Coordinates of C-alpha atoms in Angstrom, one line a residue:
M2 CA -26.0 -6.0 -27.8
Y3 CA -24.4 -7.9 -24.9
Q4 CA -26.6 -9.8 -22.5
V5 CA -25.9 -9.7 -18.7
H6 CA -27.3 -12.2 -16.2
Y7 CA -27.5 -11.8 -12.4
L8 CA -27.4 -14.9 -10.2
N9 CA -28.1 -12.8 -7.1
S10 CA -29.5 -9.4 -6.5
I11 CA -26.9 -6.8 -7.3
S12 CA -26.6 -3.2 -6.0
Q13 CA -28.0 -0.6 -8.3
K14 CA -24.7 1.3 -8.1
G15 CA -23.3 -1.5 -10.2
T16 CA -26.2 -2.2 -12.5
A17 CA -26.4 1.5 -13.4
L18 CA -22.9 1.2 -15.1
W19 CA -24.2 -0.9 -17.9
T20 CA -24.7 1.2 -21.0
K21 CA -27.2 0.9 -23.9
D22 CA -24.9 -1.7 -25.4
Y23 CA -26.0 -4.1 -22.6
S24 CA -29.3 -5.6 -21.6
L25 CA -30.4 -7.8 -18.7
T26 CA -31.4 -11.3 -19.5
Q27 CA -33.2 -13.9 -17.2
V28 CA -31.8 -16.7 -19.3
A29 CA -28.3 -17.7 -18.3
E30 CA -27.5 -19.5 -21.5
C31 CA -27.9 -16.2 -23.5
A32 CA -25.5 -14.2 -21.3
Q33 CA -22.0 -13.0 -22.2
A34 CA -21.5 -11.7 -18.7
M35 CA -22.7 -12.9 -15.2
L36 CA -22.6 -11.3 -11.8
V37 CA -22.8 -13.4 -8.7
R38 CA -22.5 -13.0 -5.0
S39 CA -23.2 -16.2 -3.0
A40 CA -24.9 -18.5 -5.6
N41 CA -23.2 -21.9 -5.9
M42 CA -22.1 -22.3 -9.5
H43 CA -20.2 -25.6 -9.2
E44 CA -23.1 -27.7 -10.7
M45 CA -23.8 -25.2 -13.5
E46 CA -23.2 -25.9 -17.2
F47 CA -21.9 -22.8 -19.0
S48 CA -22.9 -21.6 -22.5
P49 CA -20.2 -21.0 -25.1
N50 CA -21.6 -17.5 -25.2
L51 CA -20.3 -16.7 -21.7
L52 CA -17.2 -14.6 -21.6
G53 CA -16.8 -13.6 -18.0
I54 CA -18.1 -14.0 -14.5
A55 CA -17.6 -11.4 -11.8
R56 CA -18.0 -12.1 -8.1
A57 CA -19.2 -9.1 -6.2
G58 CA -16.9 -9.9 -3.3
A59 CA -13.5 -11.4 -2.6
G60 CA -14.1 -15.1 -2.0
V61 CA -14.7 -17.3 -5.0
N62 CA -15.3 -20.7 -3.4
N63 CA -18.7 -20.8 -5.0
I64 CA -17.2 -20.7 -8.6
P65 CA -15.5 -23.6 -10.4
L66 CA -12.3 -21.7 -11.4
D67 CA -10.5 -24.4 -13.3
K68 CA -13.6 -25.4 -15.2
C69 CA -14.2 -21.8 -16.3
A70 CA -10.6 -21.4 -17.4
K71 CA -10.8 -24.5 -19.6
E72 CA -14.0 -23.1 -21.2
G73 CA -12.4 -19.8 -21.8
I74 CA -14.4 -17.9 -19.2
V75 CA -12.6 -15.3 -17.1
V76 CA -13.5 -15.1 -13.5
F77 CA -13.1 -11.8 -11.6
N78 CA -13.4 -10.8 -8.0
T79 CA -13.4 -7.4 -6.3
P80 CA -10.5 -7.3 -3.8
G81 CA -10.6 -4.4 -1.4
A82 CA -14.1 -3.2 -2.4
N83 CA -15.5 -4.3 0.9
A84 CA -12.4 -3.8 2.9
N85 CA -13.6 -0.9 5.0
G86 CA -16.6 -2.8 6.2
V87 CA -14.4 -5.7 7.3
V88 CA -11.8 -3.4 9.0
E89 CA -14.6 -1.7 11.0
L90 CA -16.0 -5.1 12.1
A91 CA -12.5 -6.4 13.0
L92 CA -12.0 -3.4 15.3
C93 CA -15.4 -4.1 16.8
G94 CA -14.4 -7.7 17.3
M95 CA -11.2 -6.7 19.0
L96 CA -13.1 -4.6 21.5
L97 CA -15.7 -7.4 22.0
G98 CA -12.9 -9.8 22.7
C99 CA -11.1 -7.6 25.2
R100 CA -14.2 -6.4 27.0
D101 CA -16.9 -9.0 27.8
V102 CA -19.6 -6.8 26.3
V103 CA -21.5 -9.7 24.8
G104 CA -21.6 -11.6 28.1
G105 CA -22.7 -8.5 29.9
I106 CA -25.5 -7.8 27.5
N107 CA -26.7 -11.4 27.7
W108 CA -26.7 -11.3 31.5
V109 CA -28.7 -8.1 31.6
Q110 CA -31.3 -9.6 29.3
S111 CA -31.5 -12.6 31.7
I112 CA -32.3 -10.3 34.7
K113 CA -34.3 -7.6 32.9
D114 CA -37.7 -8.6 34.4
T115 CA -36.5 -8.9 38.0
P116 CA -36.9 -6.2 40.6
D117 CA -34.0 -3.8 41.3
V118 CA -32.2 -4.5 38.0
A119 CA -30.0 -1.4 38.5
K120 CA -28.8 -2.7 41.9
Q121 CA -28.1 -6.2 40.5
V122 CA -26.1 -4.7 37.7
E123 CA -23.9 -2.7 40.0
K124 CA -23.4 -5.8 42.2
G125 CA -22.7 -8.3 39.4
K126 CA -20.9 -6.2 36.7
S127 CA -17.4 -7.2 37.9
K128 CA -18.0 -10.7 36.3
F129 CA -17.8 -9.1 32.9
A130 CA -14.8 -6.8 33.4
G131 CA -12.2 -6.8 30.6
H132 CA -9.1 -4.8 29.7
E133 CA -8.3 -1.9 27.5
I134 CA -6.4 -2.2 24.2
I135 CA -4.1 0.7 24.7
N136 CA -0.4 -0.4 24.7
K137 CA -1.4 -4.0 23.9
K138 CA 0.4 -5.9 21.2
L139 CA -1.6 -6.7 18.1
G140 CA -0.3 -9.1 15.5
V141 CA -1.8 -8.8 12.0
I142 CA -1.2 -11.7 9.7
G143 CA -1.7 -10.5 6.2
L144 CA -1.2 -6.7 5.4
G145 CA -3.4 -6.4 2.3
A146 CA -6.6 -4.5 1.8
V147 CA -8.0 -5.3 5.2
G148 CA -5.0 -6.1 7.3
G149 CA -3.1 -3.0 6.4
P150 CA -5.8 -0.5 7.3
L151 CA -6.5 -2.4 10.5
A152 CA -2.9 -2.2 11.5
N153 CA -2.9 1.5 10.8
A154 CA -6.1 2.0 12.8
A155 CA -4.6 0.1 15.7
R156 CA -1.6 2.3 15.7
K157 CA -3.9 5.3 16.1
L158 CA -5.4 3.6 19.1
H159 CA -1.9 3.5 20.6
M160 CA -1.4 -0.2 20.2
E161 CA 2.0 -1.8 19.5
V162 CA 1.4 -3.5 16.1
Y163 CA 3.3 -6.4 14.6
G164 CA 2.7 -7.3 10.9
C165 CA 3.6 -10.4 8.9
D166 CA 3.1 -10.6 5.1
P167 CA 5.8 -12.2 2.9
Y168 CA 3.8 -11.3 -0.2
I169 CA 2.9 -7.7 0.6
S170 CA 2.7 -5.5 -2.5
I171 CA 4.8 -2.4 -2.8
D172 CA 1.7 -0.2 -2.8
A173 CA 0.4 -1.8 0.4
A174 CA 3.8 -1.4 2.1
W175 CA 3.9 2.3 1.2
H176 CA 0.6 2.8 3.0
L177 CA 1.6 1.2 6.3
D178 CA 2.3 3.3 9.4
H179 CA 6.1 3.3 9.7
H180 CA 5.8 2.4 13.4
I181 CA 4.4 -1.1 12.5
I182 CA 6.9 -3.8 13.4
R183 CA 7.4 -6.0 10.3
V184 CA 8.3 -9.6 11.3
N185 CA 9.6 -12.4 9.0
N186 CA 7.3 -15.2 10.1
R187 CA 4.1 -15.9 12.0
D188 CA 5.9 -17.5 15.0
E189 CA 7.1 -14.0 16.0
I190 CA 3.5 -12.9 16.2
Y191 CA 2.4 -16.0 18.0
E192 CA 5.1 -15.6 20.7
N193 CA 4.8 -11.8 21.2
C194 CA 1.2 -10.6 20.7
D195 CA -1.8 -10.3 23.0
I196 CA -4.3 -10.1 20.2
I197 CA -3.9 -11.8 16.8
S198 CA -6.0 -10.9 13.7
L199 CA -6.0 -13.1 10.6
H200 CA -6.2 -11.5 7.2
T201 CA -4.6 -14.0 4.8
P202 CA -6.2 -15.9 1.9
L203 CA -7.2 -19.5 2.3
L204 CA -4.5 -21.5 0.5
E205 CA -3.1 -25.0 1.0
S206 CA -0.2 -23.3 3.0
T207 CA -2.6 -21.4 5.3
K208 CA -5.4 -23.9 5.8
G209 CA -5.6 -24.8 9.5
M210 CA -2.5 -22.7 10.2
I211 CA -4.0 -21.8 13.7
N212 CA -3.5 -25.4 14.9
K213 CA -2.4 -26.8 18.3
E214 CA 1.3 -26.3 17.5
A215 CA 0.7 -22.6 16.6
L216 CA -1.6 -22.1 19.6
S217 CA 1.0 -23.6 22.0
K218 CA 3.5 -20.9 21.0
M219 CA 1.1 -18.1 22.0
K220 CA 0.8 -16.2 25.2
D221 CA -1.8 -17.5 27.7
G222 CA -5.0 -15.6 27.4
V223 CA -4.4 -14.5 23.8
I224 CA -7.4 -13.2 21.8
I225 CA -7.8 -14.4 18.2
L226 CA -9.8 -12.6 15.5
N227 CA -10.8 -14.3 12.3
F228 CA -12.5 -12.1 9.7
A229 CA -10.7 -13.8 6.8
R230 CA -11.6 -17.4 6.2
D231 CA -13.2 -20.1 8.5
Q232 CA -10.7 -22.9 7.6
L233 CA -7.7 -20.9 8.6
V234 CA -8.4 -22.1 12.2
D235 CA -8.4 -25.8 13.3
D236 CA -11.7 -25.9 15.4
E237 CA -10.6 -28.9 17.5
A238 CA -7.4 -27.1 18.4
M239 CA -9.3 -24.0 19.2
A240 CA -11.7 -25.9 21.5
W241 CA -8.6 -27.2 23.4
A242 CA -7.1 -23.7 23.6
L243 CA -10.3 -22.2 25.0
Q244 CA -10.7 -25.0 27.6
T245 CA -7.2 -24.6 28.9
G246 CA -7.2 -20.8 28.9
K247 CA -4.5 -20.6 26.2
V248 CA -7.0 -18.5 24.3
R249 CA -9.3 -16.1 26.2
R250 CA -11.6 -15.3 23.3
Y251 CA -12.0 -16.5 19.7
V252 CA -13.9 -13.9 17.6
T253 CA -15.0 -15.3 14.3
D254 CA -17.2 -14.0 11.4
F255 CA -17.7 -17.6 10.3
P256 CA -19.8 -19.7 12.7
N257 CA -20.0 -23.4 12.0
D258 CA -21.4 -26.5 13.6
K259 CA -18.5 -26.6 16.1
T260 CA -17.8 -23.0 16.9
A261 CA -21.3 -21.5 17.0
G262 CA -21.9 -22.9 20.5
M263 CA -18.3 -23.3 21.7
P264 CA -17.7 -21.6 25.1
G265 CA -15.4 -18.6 24.7
V266 CA -16.3 -18.0 21.1
I267 CA -18.0 -14.8 19.9
A268 CA -19.6 -15.9 16.7
I269 CA -20.7 -13.1 14.3
P270 CA -23.0 -14.2 11.4
H271 CA -20.6 -13.3 8.5
L272 CA -21.3 -9.5 8.7
G273 CA -17.9 -8.3 7.5
A274 CA -19.1 -7.0 4.2
S275 CA -22.8 -6.6 5.1
T276 CA -23.1 -2.9 4.6
P277 CA -24.7 -1.0 1.8
E278 CA -21.4 0.8 1.1
S279 CA -19.6 -2.5 0.7
E280 CA -22.3 -3.9 -1.6
D281 CA -22.2 -0.8 -3.7
N282 CA -18.4 -0.9 -4.0
C283 CA -18.3 -4.6 -5.0
A284 CA -21.1 -4.3 -7.5
S285 CA -19.5 -1.2 -9.2
M286 CA -16.0 -2.9 -9.4
A287 CA -17.5 -6.1 -10.7
S288 CA -19.4 -4.4 -13.4
K289 CA -16.4 -2.2 -14.5
E290 CA -14.2 -5.3 -14.7
L291 CA -16.7 -7.1 -17.0
I292 CA -17.2 -4.1 -19.2
D293 CA -13.5 -3.5 -19.6
Y294 CA -13.0 -7.1 -20.5
I295 CA -15.9 -7.4 -23.0
E296 CA -15.1 -4.0 -24.7
N297 CA -11.3 -4.0 -24.5
G298 CA -10.1 -7.5 -23.7
N299 CA -8.4 -6.2 -20.5
I300 CA -8.2 -8.6 -17.6
V301 CA -7.9 -7.0 -14.1
N302 CA -8.5 -8.8 -10.8
S303 CA -9.0 -12.3 -12.4
V304 CA -8.7 -15.3 -10.1
N305 CA -8.2 -17.9 -12.8
L306 CA -6.3 -16.1 -15.6
P307 CA -3.3 -13.7 -15.8
E308 CA -3.8 -10.0 -15.4
V309 CA -3.3 -8.4 -18.9
T310 CA -4.0 -4.9 -20.1
M311 CA -2.8 -3.1 -23.2
P312 CA -3.7 0.3 -24.7
R313 CA -5.4 0.0 -28.1
S314 CA -3.1 0.6 -31.1
G315 CA -4.7 -1.1 -34.1
E316 CA -8.0 -1.2 -36.0
H317 CA -9.0 -4.6 -34.6
R318 CA -8.2 -6.6 -31.5
I319 CA -8.1 -10.4 -31.0
C320 CA -7.8 -12.0 -27.6
V321 CA -7.0 -15.7 -27.1
I322 CA -7.3 -17.8 -24.0
H323 CA -5.2 -20.9 -24.4
K324 CA -3.0 -23.5 -22.7
N325 CA 0.4 -22.4 -21.3
I326 CA 2.4 -24.6 -23.7
P327 CA 5.2 -24.1 -26.2
N328 CA 4.6 -23.0 -29.8
M329 CA 1.2 -21.3 -29.3
I330 CA 2.4 -17.7 -30.1
S331 CA 4.2 -18.8 -33.3
Q332 CA 1.0 -20.6 -34.5
F333 CA -1.0 -17.4 -34.0
T334 CA 1.5 -15.1 -35.7
S335 CA 1.9 -17.6 -38.6
A336 CA -1.9 -17.6 -39.1
F337 CA -1.9 -13.8 -39.3
A338 CA 1.1 -13.7 -41.7
A339 CA -0.6 -16.3 -43.9
D340 CA -3.6 -14.0 -44.2
N341 CA -1.4 -11.0 -44.8
I342 CA -2.5 -9.2 -41.6
N343 CA 0.1 -7.1 -39.7
I344 CA 0.2 -7.2 -35.9
S345 CA 0.7 -3.6 -34.5
D346 CA 1.1 -4.7 -30.9
M347 CA 0.9 -7.9 -28.8
V348 CA 1.1 -9.1 -25.2
N349 CA 1.1 -12.6 -23.7
K350 CA 1.0 -13.6 -20.1
S351 CA 0.6 -16.9 -18.3
R352 CA -0.8 -18.1 -15.0
G353 CA -0.2 -21.7 -14.1
D354 CA -1.6 -23.9 -16.9
Y355 CA -3.3 -21.0 -18.7
S356 CA -2.2 -18.1 -20.9
Y357 CA -3.8 -15.1 -22.4
T358 CA -2.7 -13.4 -25.6
M359 CA -3.9 -10.0 -26.8
L360 CA -3.1 -8.8 -30.4
D361 CA -3.8 -5.5 -32.0
L362 CA -4.1 -5.7 -35.8
E363 CA -3.9 -3.2 -38.6
A364 CA -6.9 -4.8 -40.4
P365 CA -10.0 -6.6 -39.3
V366 CA -10.3 -10.4 -39.6
S367 CA -13.2 -12.5 -40.8
A368 CA -15.4 -14.8 -38.8
D369 CA -13.8 -17.7 -40.7
F370 CA -10.3 -16.6 -39.5
V371 CA -11.5 -16.5 -35.9
A372 CA -13.0 -20.0 -36.3
A373 CA -9.7 -21.2 -37.7
L374 CA -7.8 -19.9 -34.7
E375 CA -10.2 -21.7 -32.4
T376 CA -9.3 -25.0 -34.0
I377 CA -5.7 -24.7 -33.0
E378 CA -5.0 -27.4 -30.4
G379 CA -4.7 -25.8 -26.9
V380 CA -7.0 -22.8 -27.7
F381 CA -10.0 -22.5 -25.4
K382 CA -11.6 -19.3 -26.7
V383 CA -11.0 -16.5 -29.2

């Protein structure tokens, strides 16, 4: 019986997937599997029992990835599971940025108790006029699970769409509308587009990428949408751009101390994935990832270890998380040979400093044999 622990409330669509071989535990130290949404895990101490953590969402800033890898704990996320909710909100944000709907609504609330509201509305509505999105140029930076569908939706709204993604997958590329203009670098989007939407992960190379230099290259009155990560945008540079009119509106799903009250900012309280459909999809994907790993050793959508899957071909399966250093595989195979155990199939893959080896065997191994493998220098977990 495997034990599962939830650090946050998890949709029943996900929890319903756990079979009779699993039970819920309130004691984290007893768990082989954990599901988490927003809980901060950086100060947690992990039990040797723990095999995997699945984040019901895309971002994993709340999980100590390197620490988990060194302790042989696979961390999963659920890319694309909440994509539709974010796409819809990004479309909403684009319309809010182009038409001053928020300003108009707030103004109506400020005059709602005065006489002749209808007359005042007709007299004052021109202050909140905007423009339509038809034939405008939209630049999408990042054409993955959110950026790709957003670009396709914008094409259906008769926008001219530019897309930039040097790491686009073949599958994502196949699903793009063929009218989308692929560009080689972000500068082409900065220089050409009326609206720019960010859908790239937060990496050292993308942190603060919307800075003063980037903003200076953009059209005057550009609208910027950020439904990806807060730190993609330099807040001080954005304040300058809004004050000078370089940026007309900044629509962000990540309010912070600087942007929440910044003039020209439409700050949405991180609602991108706040739909029951998104929560259901994330919980289901997270549960399936953990079940496949625990029962088959397969790793899909890990953020700290390589992706490895292999059909079963033997009587017994051994999986090893270890350092990505020379001579590890030969030590494993020598141990099996010494115990007269034949390997029917094997796969090894690496990701940075860490490797994962999966071996199918023609005979079972003892607990003592597993313990001996764990003593090999560089092995984190068997």
